Coordinates of C-alpha atoms in Angstrom, one line a residue:
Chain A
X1 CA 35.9 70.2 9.0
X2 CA 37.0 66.5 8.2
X3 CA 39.4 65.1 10.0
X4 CA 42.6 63.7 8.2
X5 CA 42.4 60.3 9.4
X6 CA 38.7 60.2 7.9
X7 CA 40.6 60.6 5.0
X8 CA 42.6 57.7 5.6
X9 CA 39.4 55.7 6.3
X10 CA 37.6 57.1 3.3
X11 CA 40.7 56.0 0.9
X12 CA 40.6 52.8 2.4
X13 CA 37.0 51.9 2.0
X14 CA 36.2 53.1 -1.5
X15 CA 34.2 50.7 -2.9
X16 CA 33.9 50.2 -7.1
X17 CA 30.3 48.6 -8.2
X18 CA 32.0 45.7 -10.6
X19 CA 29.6 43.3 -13.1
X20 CA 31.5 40.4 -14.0
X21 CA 30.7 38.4 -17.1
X22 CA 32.1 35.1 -18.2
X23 CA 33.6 35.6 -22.3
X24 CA 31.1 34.4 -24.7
X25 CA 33.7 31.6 -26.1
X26 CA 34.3 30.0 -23.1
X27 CA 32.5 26.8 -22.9
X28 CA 30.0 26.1 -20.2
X29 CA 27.8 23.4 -19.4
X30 CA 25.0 26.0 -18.4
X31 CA 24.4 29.2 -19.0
X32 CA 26.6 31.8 -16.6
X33 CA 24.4 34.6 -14.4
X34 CA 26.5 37.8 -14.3
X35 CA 28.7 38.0 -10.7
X36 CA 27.7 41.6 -9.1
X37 CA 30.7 42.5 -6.1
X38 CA 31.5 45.8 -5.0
X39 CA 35.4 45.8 -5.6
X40 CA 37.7 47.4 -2.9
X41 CA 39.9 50.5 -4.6
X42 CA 42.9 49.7 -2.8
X43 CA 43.3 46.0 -3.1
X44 CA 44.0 43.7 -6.3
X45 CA 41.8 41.8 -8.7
X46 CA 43.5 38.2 -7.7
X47 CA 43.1 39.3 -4.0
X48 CA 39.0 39.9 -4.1
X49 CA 38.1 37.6 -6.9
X50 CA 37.9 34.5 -5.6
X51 CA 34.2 34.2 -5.3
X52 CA 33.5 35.1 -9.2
X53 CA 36.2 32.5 -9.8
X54 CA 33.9 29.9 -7.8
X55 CA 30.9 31.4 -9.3
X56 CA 32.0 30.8 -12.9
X57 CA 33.5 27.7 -12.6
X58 CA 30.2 25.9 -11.3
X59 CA 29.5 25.9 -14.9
X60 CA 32.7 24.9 -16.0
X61 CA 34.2 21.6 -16.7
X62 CA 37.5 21.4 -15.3
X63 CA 39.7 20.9 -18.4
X64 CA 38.1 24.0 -19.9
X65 CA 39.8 25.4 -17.1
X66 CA 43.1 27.7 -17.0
X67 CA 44.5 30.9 -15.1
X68 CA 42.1 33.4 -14.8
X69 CA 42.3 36.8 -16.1
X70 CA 40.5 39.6 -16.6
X71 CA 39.7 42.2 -19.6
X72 CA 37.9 45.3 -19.9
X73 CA 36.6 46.7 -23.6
X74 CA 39.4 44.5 -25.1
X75 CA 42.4 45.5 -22.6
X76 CA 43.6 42.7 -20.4
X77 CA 43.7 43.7 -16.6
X78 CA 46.9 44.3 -14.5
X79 CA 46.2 42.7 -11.8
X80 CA 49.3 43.5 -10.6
X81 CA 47.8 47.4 -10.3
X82 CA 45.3 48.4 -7.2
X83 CA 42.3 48.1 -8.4
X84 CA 41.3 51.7 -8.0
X85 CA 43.7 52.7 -10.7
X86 CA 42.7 50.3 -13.3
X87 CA 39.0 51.8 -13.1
X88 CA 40.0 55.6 -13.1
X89 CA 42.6 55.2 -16.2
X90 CA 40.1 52.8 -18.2
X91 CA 36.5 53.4 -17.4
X92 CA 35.9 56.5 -14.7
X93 CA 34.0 58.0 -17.6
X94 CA 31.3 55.4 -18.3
X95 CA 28.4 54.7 -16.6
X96 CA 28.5 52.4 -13.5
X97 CA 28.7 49.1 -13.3
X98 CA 32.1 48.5 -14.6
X99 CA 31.7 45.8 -16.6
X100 CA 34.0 43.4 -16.7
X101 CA 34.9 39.9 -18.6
X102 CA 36.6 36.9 -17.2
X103 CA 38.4 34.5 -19.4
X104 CA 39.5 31.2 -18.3
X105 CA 41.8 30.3 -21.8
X106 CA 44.2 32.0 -23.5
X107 CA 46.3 33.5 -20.7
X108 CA 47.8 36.6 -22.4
X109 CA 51.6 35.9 -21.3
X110 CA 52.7 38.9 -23.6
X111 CA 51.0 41.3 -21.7
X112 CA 49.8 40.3 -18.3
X113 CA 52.2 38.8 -15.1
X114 CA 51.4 35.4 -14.2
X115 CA 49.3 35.2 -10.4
X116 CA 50.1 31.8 -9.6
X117 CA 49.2 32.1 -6.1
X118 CA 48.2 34.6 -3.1
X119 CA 52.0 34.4 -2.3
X120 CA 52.6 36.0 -5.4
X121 CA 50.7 39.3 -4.7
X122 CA 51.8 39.5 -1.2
X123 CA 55.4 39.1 -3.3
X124 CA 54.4 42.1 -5.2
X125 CA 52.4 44.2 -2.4
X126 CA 55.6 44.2 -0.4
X127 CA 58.0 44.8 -3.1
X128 CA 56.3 47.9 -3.8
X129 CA 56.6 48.6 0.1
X130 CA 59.9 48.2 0.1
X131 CA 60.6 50.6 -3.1
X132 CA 58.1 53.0 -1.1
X133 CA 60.5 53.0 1.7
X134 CA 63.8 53.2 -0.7
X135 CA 62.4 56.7 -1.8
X136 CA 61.2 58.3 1.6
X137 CA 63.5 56.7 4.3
X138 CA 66.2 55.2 2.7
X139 CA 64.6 51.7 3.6
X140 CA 65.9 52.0 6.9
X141 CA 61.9 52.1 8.3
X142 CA 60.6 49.4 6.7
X143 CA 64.4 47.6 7.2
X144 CA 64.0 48.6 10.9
X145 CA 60.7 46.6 10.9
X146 CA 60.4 42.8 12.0
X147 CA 59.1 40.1 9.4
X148 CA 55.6 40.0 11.6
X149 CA 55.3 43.7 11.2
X150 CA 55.4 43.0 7.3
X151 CA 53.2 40.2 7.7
X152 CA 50.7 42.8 9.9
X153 CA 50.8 45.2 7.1
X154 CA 50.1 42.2 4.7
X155 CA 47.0 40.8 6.3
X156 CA 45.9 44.3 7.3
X157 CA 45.2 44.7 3.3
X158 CA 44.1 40.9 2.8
X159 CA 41.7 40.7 5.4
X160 CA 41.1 44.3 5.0
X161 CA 41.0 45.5 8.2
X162 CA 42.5 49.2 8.5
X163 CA 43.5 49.5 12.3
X164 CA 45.7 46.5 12.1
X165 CA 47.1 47.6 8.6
X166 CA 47.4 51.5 9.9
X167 CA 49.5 50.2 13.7
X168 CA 52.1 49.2 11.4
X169 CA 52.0 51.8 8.3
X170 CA 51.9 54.9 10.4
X171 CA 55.4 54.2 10.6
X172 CA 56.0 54.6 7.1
X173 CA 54.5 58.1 7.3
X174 CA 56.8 59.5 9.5
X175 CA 59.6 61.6 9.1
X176 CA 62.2 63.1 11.1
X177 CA 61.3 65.8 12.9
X178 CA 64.1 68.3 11.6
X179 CA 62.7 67.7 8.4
X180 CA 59.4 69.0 6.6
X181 CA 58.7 65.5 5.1
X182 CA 60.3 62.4 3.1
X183 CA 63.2 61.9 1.3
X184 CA 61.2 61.9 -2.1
X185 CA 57.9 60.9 -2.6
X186 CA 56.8 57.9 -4.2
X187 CA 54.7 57.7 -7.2
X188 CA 53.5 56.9 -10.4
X189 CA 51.8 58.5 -13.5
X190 CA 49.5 56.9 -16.1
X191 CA 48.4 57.6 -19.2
X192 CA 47.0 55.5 -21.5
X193 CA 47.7 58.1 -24.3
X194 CA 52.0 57.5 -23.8
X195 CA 53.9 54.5 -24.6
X196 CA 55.3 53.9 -20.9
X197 CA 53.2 52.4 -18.6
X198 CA 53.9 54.6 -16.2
X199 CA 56.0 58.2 -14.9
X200 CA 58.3 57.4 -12.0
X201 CA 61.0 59.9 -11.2
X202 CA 62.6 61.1 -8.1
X203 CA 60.4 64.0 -6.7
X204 CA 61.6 65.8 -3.2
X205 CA 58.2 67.0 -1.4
X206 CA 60.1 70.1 -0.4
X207 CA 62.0 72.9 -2.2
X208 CA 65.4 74.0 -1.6
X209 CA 63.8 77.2 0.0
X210 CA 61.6 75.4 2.5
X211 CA 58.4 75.5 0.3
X212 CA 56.3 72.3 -0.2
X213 CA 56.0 71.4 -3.2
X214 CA 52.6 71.1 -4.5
X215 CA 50.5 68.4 -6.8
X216 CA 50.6 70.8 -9.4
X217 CA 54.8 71.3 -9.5
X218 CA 54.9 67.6 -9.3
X219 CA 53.0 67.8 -13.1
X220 CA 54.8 70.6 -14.5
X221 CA 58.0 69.0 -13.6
X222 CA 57.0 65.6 -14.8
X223 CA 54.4 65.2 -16.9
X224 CA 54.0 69.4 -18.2
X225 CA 51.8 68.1 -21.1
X226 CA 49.2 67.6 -18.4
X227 CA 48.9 71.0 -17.1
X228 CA 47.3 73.8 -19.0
X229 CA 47.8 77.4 -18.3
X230 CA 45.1 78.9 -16.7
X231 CA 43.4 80.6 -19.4
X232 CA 43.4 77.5 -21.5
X233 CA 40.8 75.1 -21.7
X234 CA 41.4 72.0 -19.6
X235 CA 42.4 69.2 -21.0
X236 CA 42.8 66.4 -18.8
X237 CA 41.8 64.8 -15.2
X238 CA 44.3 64.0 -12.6
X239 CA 42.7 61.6 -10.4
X240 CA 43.5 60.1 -7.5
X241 CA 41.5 57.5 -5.8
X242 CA 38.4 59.0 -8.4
X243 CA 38.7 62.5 -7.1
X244 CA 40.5 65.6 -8.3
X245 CA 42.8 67.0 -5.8
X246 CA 43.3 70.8 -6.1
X247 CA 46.8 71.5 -7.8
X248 CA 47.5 73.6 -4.3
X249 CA 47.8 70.3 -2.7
X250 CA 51.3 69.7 -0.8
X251 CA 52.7 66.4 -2.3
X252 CA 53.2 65.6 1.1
X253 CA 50.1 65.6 2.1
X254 CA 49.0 63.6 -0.6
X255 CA 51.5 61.2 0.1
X256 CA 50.4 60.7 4.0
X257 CA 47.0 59.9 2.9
X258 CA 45.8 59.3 -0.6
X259 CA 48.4 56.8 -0.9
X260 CA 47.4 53.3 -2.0
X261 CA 48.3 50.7 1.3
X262 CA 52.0 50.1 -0.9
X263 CA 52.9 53.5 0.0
X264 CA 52.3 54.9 -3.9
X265 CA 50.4 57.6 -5.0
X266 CA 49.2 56.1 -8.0
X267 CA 47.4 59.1 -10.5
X268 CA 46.1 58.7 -13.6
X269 CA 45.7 61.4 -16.3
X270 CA 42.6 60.5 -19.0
X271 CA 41.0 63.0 -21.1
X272 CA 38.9 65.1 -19.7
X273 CA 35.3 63.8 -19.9
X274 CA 32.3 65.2 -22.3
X275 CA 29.5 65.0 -20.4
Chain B
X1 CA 69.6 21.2 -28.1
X2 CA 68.3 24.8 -28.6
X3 CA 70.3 27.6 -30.5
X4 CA 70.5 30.6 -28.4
X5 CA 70.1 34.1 -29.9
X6 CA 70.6 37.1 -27.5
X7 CA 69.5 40.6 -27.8
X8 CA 70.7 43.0 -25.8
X9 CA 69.9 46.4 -24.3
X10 CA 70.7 49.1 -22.2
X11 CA 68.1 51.7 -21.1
X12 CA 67.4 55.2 -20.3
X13 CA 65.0 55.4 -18.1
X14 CA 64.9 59.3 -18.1
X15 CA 62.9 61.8 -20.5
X16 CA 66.0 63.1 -21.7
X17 CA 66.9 62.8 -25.3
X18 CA 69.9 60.4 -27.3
X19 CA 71.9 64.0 -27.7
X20 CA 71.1 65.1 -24.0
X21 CA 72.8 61.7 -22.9
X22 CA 75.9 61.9 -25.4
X23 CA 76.5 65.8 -24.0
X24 CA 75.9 64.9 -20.6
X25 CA 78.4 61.7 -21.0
X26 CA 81.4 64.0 -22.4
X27 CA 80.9 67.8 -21.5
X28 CA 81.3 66.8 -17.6
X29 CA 84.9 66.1 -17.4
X30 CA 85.2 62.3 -17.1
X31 CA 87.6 61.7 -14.1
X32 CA 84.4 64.1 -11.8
X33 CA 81.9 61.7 -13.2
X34 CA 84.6 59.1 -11.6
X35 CA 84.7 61.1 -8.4
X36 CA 80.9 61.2 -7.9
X37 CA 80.4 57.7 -8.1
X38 CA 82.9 56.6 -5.5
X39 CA 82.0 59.2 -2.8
X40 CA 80.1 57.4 0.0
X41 CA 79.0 60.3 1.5
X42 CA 77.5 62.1 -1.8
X43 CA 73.6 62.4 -2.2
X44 CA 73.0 60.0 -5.3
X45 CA 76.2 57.1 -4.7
X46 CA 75.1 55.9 -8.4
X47 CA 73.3 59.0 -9.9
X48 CA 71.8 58.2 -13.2
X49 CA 74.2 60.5 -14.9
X50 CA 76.9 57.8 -13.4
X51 CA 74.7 55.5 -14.8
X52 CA 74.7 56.5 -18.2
X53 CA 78.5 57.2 -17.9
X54 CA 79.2 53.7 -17.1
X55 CA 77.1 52.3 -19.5
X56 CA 78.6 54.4 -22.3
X57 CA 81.6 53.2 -21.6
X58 CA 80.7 49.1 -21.5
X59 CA 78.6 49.8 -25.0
X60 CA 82.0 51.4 -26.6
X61 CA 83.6 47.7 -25.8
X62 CA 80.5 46.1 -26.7
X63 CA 80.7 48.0 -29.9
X64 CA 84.8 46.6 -30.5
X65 CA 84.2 43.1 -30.1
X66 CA 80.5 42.8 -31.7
X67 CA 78.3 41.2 -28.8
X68 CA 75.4 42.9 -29.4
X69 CA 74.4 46.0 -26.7
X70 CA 72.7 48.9 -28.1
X71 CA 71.7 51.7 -26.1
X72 CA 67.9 52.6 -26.0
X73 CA 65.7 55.4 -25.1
X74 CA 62.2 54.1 -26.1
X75 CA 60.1 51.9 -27.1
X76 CA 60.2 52.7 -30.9
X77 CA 61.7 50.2 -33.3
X78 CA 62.2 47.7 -30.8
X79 CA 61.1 44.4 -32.5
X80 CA 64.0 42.3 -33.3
X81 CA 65.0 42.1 -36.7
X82 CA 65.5 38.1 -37.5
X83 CA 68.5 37.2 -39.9
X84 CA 66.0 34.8 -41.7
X85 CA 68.8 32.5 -42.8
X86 CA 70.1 32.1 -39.7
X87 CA 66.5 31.2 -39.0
X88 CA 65.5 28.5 -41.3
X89 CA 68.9 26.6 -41.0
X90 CA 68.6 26.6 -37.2
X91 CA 64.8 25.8 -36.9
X92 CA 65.2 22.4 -39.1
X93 CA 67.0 20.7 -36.2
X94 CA 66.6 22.3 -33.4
X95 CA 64.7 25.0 -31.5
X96 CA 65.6 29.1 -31.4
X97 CA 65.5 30.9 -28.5
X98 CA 65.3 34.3 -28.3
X99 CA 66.6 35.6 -25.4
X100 CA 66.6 39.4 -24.5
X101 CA 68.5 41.2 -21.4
X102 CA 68.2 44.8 -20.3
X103 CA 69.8 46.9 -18.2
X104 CA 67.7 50.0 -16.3
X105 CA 68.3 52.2 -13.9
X106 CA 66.3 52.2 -10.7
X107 CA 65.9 55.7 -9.6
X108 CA 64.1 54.1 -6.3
X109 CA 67.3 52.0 -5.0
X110 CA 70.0 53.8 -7.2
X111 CA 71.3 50.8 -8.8
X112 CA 71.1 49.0 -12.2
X113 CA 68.5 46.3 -12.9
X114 CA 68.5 43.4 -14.8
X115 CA 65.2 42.4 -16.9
X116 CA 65.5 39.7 -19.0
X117 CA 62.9 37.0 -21.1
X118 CA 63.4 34.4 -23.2
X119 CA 61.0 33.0 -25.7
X120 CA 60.4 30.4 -28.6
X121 CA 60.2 32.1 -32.2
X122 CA 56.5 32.1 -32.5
X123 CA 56.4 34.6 -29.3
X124 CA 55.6 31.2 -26.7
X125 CA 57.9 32.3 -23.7
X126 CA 59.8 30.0 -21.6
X127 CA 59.0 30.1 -18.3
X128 CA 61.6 30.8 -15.2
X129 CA 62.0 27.1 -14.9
X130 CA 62.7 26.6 -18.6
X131 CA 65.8 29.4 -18.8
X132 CA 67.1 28.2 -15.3
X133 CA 67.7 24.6 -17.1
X134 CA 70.3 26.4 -19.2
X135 CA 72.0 27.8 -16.2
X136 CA 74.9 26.2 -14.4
X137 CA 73.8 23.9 -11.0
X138 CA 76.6 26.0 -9.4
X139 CA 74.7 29.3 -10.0
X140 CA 71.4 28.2 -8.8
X141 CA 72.8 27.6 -5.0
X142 CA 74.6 30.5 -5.3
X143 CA 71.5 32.2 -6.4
X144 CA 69.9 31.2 -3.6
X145 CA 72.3 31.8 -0.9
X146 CA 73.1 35.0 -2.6
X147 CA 72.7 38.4 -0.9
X148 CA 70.9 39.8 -4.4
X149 CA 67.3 38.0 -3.4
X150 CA 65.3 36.6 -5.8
X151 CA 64.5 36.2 -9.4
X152 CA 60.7 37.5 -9.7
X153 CA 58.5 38.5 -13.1
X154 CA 57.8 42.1 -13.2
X155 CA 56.1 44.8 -15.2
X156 CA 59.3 46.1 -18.0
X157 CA 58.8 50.1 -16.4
X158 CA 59.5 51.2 -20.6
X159 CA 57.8 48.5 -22.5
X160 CA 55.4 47.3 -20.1
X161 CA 55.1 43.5 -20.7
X162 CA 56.3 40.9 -18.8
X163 CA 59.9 40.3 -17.9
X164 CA 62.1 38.3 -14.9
X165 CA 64.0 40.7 -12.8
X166 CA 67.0 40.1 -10.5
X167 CA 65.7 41.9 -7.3
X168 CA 67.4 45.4 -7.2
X169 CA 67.0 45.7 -3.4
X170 CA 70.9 44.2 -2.3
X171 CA 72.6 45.5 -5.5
X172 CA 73.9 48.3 -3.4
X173 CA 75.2 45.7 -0.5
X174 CA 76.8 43.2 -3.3
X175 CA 78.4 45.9 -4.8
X176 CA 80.0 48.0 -2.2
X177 CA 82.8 45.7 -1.7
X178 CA 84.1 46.1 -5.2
X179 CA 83.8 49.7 -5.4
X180 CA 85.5 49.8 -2.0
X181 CA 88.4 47.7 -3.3
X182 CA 88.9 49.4 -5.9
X183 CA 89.5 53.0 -4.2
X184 CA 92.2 50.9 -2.2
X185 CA 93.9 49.4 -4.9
X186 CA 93.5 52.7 -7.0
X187 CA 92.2 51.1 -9.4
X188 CA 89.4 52.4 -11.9
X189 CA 86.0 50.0 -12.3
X190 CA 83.5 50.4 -14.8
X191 CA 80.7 49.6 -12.5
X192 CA 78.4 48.1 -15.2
X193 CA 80.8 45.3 -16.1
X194 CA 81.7 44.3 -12.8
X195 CA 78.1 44.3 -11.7
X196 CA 76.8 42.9 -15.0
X197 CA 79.5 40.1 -14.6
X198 CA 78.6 38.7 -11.1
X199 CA 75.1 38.4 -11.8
X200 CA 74.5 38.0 -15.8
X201 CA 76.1 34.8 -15.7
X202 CA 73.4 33.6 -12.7
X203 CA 70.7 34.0 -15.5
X204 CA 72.8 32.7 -18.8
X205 CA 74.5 35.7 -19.5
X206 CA 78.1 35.7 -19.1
X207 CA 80.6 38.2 -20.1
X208 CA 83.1 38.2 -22.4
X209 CA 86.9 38.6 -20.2
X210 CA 87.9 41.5 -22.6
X211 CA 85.6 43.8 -20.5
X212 CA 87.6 43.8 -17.9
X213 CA 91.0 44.8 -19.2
X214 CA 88.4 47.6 -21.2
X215 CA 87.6 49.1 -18.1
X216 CA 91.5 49.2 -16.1
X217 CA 92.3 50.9 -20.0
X218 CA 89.4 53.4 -19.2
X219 CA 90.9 56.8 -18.7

């Protein structure tokens, strides 16, 4: 029977087999080999990328040169989204590698946030943190907390090492012990299908009655276009982290340990697959 | 010299429907919806309800003097129709500027957030540098001695493209003295203007004085 802190350690070292090709238009002085790297689920594309940016720009010459981005099938990447996400909601359903393009022009400011530096995503890790912390605690854990402990959690996820990032977040997982879990539970629904980006509502993990509330009362609640009755042919996936959780699930649960290291459980909803 | 043109915006961040907000705004009875908002102890200090509430109330002003705020549920119909002949006049001497400011509810901190962008006709957008030259020196310090953070770009939660946000995390700590005033004095607030007029004018959005006397008339 696995342990749940295997789970943690599975979550955390998910790896996503990436092929990264440079855009056709770019001009290069040589020809540019495909970069092959096995991509971290929890982390961000700026974080990891740094050696496909070296790779590509050995053929480069530097006024050819702008911010990086990244696209997949025509959709420029978020790289403001864990990494994990971006491949269940676009591509879980074709064939591994995922193939993805760099681009080094044409920055697409309507549609992507700017990375100007690694400061920038720590910026953005820790804001989501923080919100994180608004919804189960109130912020007063992650208020409680001294700046090195935000730096540990930080670091923990740059230099991905999961026993210095876990010291620090097993405080975030707590609750007290006169209740049966957070405040609300933080997390986010995508669909590529809707016009938001994304579902984010206030969600309490337990019922008025004591109950947990489950994966599947999350949906109903929130997102009931997702959820078919029984009898009915299934529509959609839910993934988490590329699995399906059982509806059953306690939210809770979920949240202690298929969140994403900001503290979010991040789901997407795609069409369910014809194999 | 650039000719400014604003759009503005309120959002609901909710599922619920335009007529689901107008019953929800006038079948509670108003002075409760007060009451709610002002009660330290209660579970949600600035529900969304409240929310809507206030912002009902600043977009009937907005509505008497002709500034421009329009409440919005989606997406849908959101491109900005352009008075062309305000257009061509402006564009042969100088440069428009479009500039857009909403106002969401976070759910997360229980507060309203500012998003706002600014860009050149042909969709180029200014950057944060670029709008802060049309801000006031004074406002700058202040912004960065201020207890509301930092001006960051974010992910619009509705529209999903790029927009400058006025960190939500201290709203609750920059507001609490007003709201705590005002109980003393016994005197009513509309908490959108009073929040939207300490920190639109940090990012070139000040507010009309009439507001204010709107919101002591409220009730």
């Amino acid at each position: 029977m696995t342990d749940d802190k295997d789970v943690l350690r599975d979550v955390w070292f998910g790896r996503i087999p990436t092929c990264f090709t440079l855009y056709q238009d770019e001009i290069t002085e040589r020809e540019a080999e495909p970069y092959y790297l096995l991509l971290p689920r929890v982390s961000y594309l700026t974080l990891v990328t740094d050696k496909v940016k070296k790779h590509f720009q050995k053929v480069m010459r530097q006024e050819d040169i702008s911010e990086i981005w990244f696209e997949y099938e025509g959709t420029p990447l978020k790289w403001h989204y864990p990494i994990g996400l971006l491949f269940d909601l676009l591509a879980s359903s074709s064939a591994l590698p995922w193939n993805i393009t760099v681009h080094f022009k044409g920055f697409p400011e309507k549609d992507l946030l700017h990375c100007p530096s690694k400061d920038a995503i720590e910026a953005h890790f820790m804001s989501c943190v923080k919100e994180a912390d608004a919804l189960k605690h109130k912020s007063q854990v992650i208020n409680e907390m001294q700046k090195k402990d935000h730096k540990q959690l930080w670091m923990g996820l740059h230099n991905d090492r999961f026993d210095q990032f876990w010291a620090i977040n097993r405080k975030l997982m707590e609750y007290p012990a006169e209740e049966n879990g957070f405040r609300y539970i933080p997390f986010r629904i995508y669909q590529t299908t809707t016009e938001r980006p994304f579902i984010q509502k206030l969600f309490r993990p337990v019922a008025t009655d004591g109950q947990l509330h489950t994966l599947g009362d999350l949906l109903k609640e929130v997102c009931p276009s997702a959820v078919v009755p029984e009898d009915e042919e299934k529509q959609n996936q839910v993934l988490i982290h590329g699995i399906e959780p059982m509806l059953e699930t306690p939210l809770q649960w979920l949240s202690e340990h298929l969140s994403y290291p900001d503290n979010f459980l991040h789901i997407s909803i795609i069409p369910q697959p014809t194999d | 010299m650039w000719t400014v043109r604003c759009s503005l915006t309120f959002f609901l961040t909710g599922a619920q429907t335009a007529e689901a907000i107008a019953s929800a705004a006038t079948t509670k009875d108003p002075s409760s919806l007060v009451q709610l908002s002002y009660s330290m102890e209660e579970e949600e200090f600035f529900g969304e309800q409240t929310f809507q509430h206030y912002c009902k109330e600043f977009i009937k002003h907005s509505q008497q003097i002709g500034d421009g705020w329009e409440w919005r549920t989606s997406k849908e119909a959101f491109e900005l129709p352009l008075d062309d002949s305000e257009v061509t006049e402006a564009a042969a001497a100088t440069e428009v500027i479009k500039y857009e400011y909403h106002v969401l509810y976070s759910c997360s901190y229980q507060v309203p957030v500012l998003y706002f962008r600014a860009s050149f006709l042909d969709g180029r957008p200014l950057s944060l540098k670029d709008i802060w030259e049309g801000v006031g020196e004074c406002y700058k310090t202040r912004l960065q001695q201020g207890p509301w953070d930092t001006i960051t770009q974010q992910e619009h939660p509705i529209l999903g493209q790029p927009f400058f946000v006025l960190h939500p995390c201290r709203t609750t700590e920059l507001m609490s003295p007003v709201v705590k005033n005002s109980r003393k004095i016994n005197r009513n607030i509309n908490y959108i203007t009073s929040w939207l007029s300490i920190v639109g004018p940090v990012v070139g959005l000040p507010l009309p004085l009439s507001y204010a006397r709107a919101s002591s008339q409220d009730e």
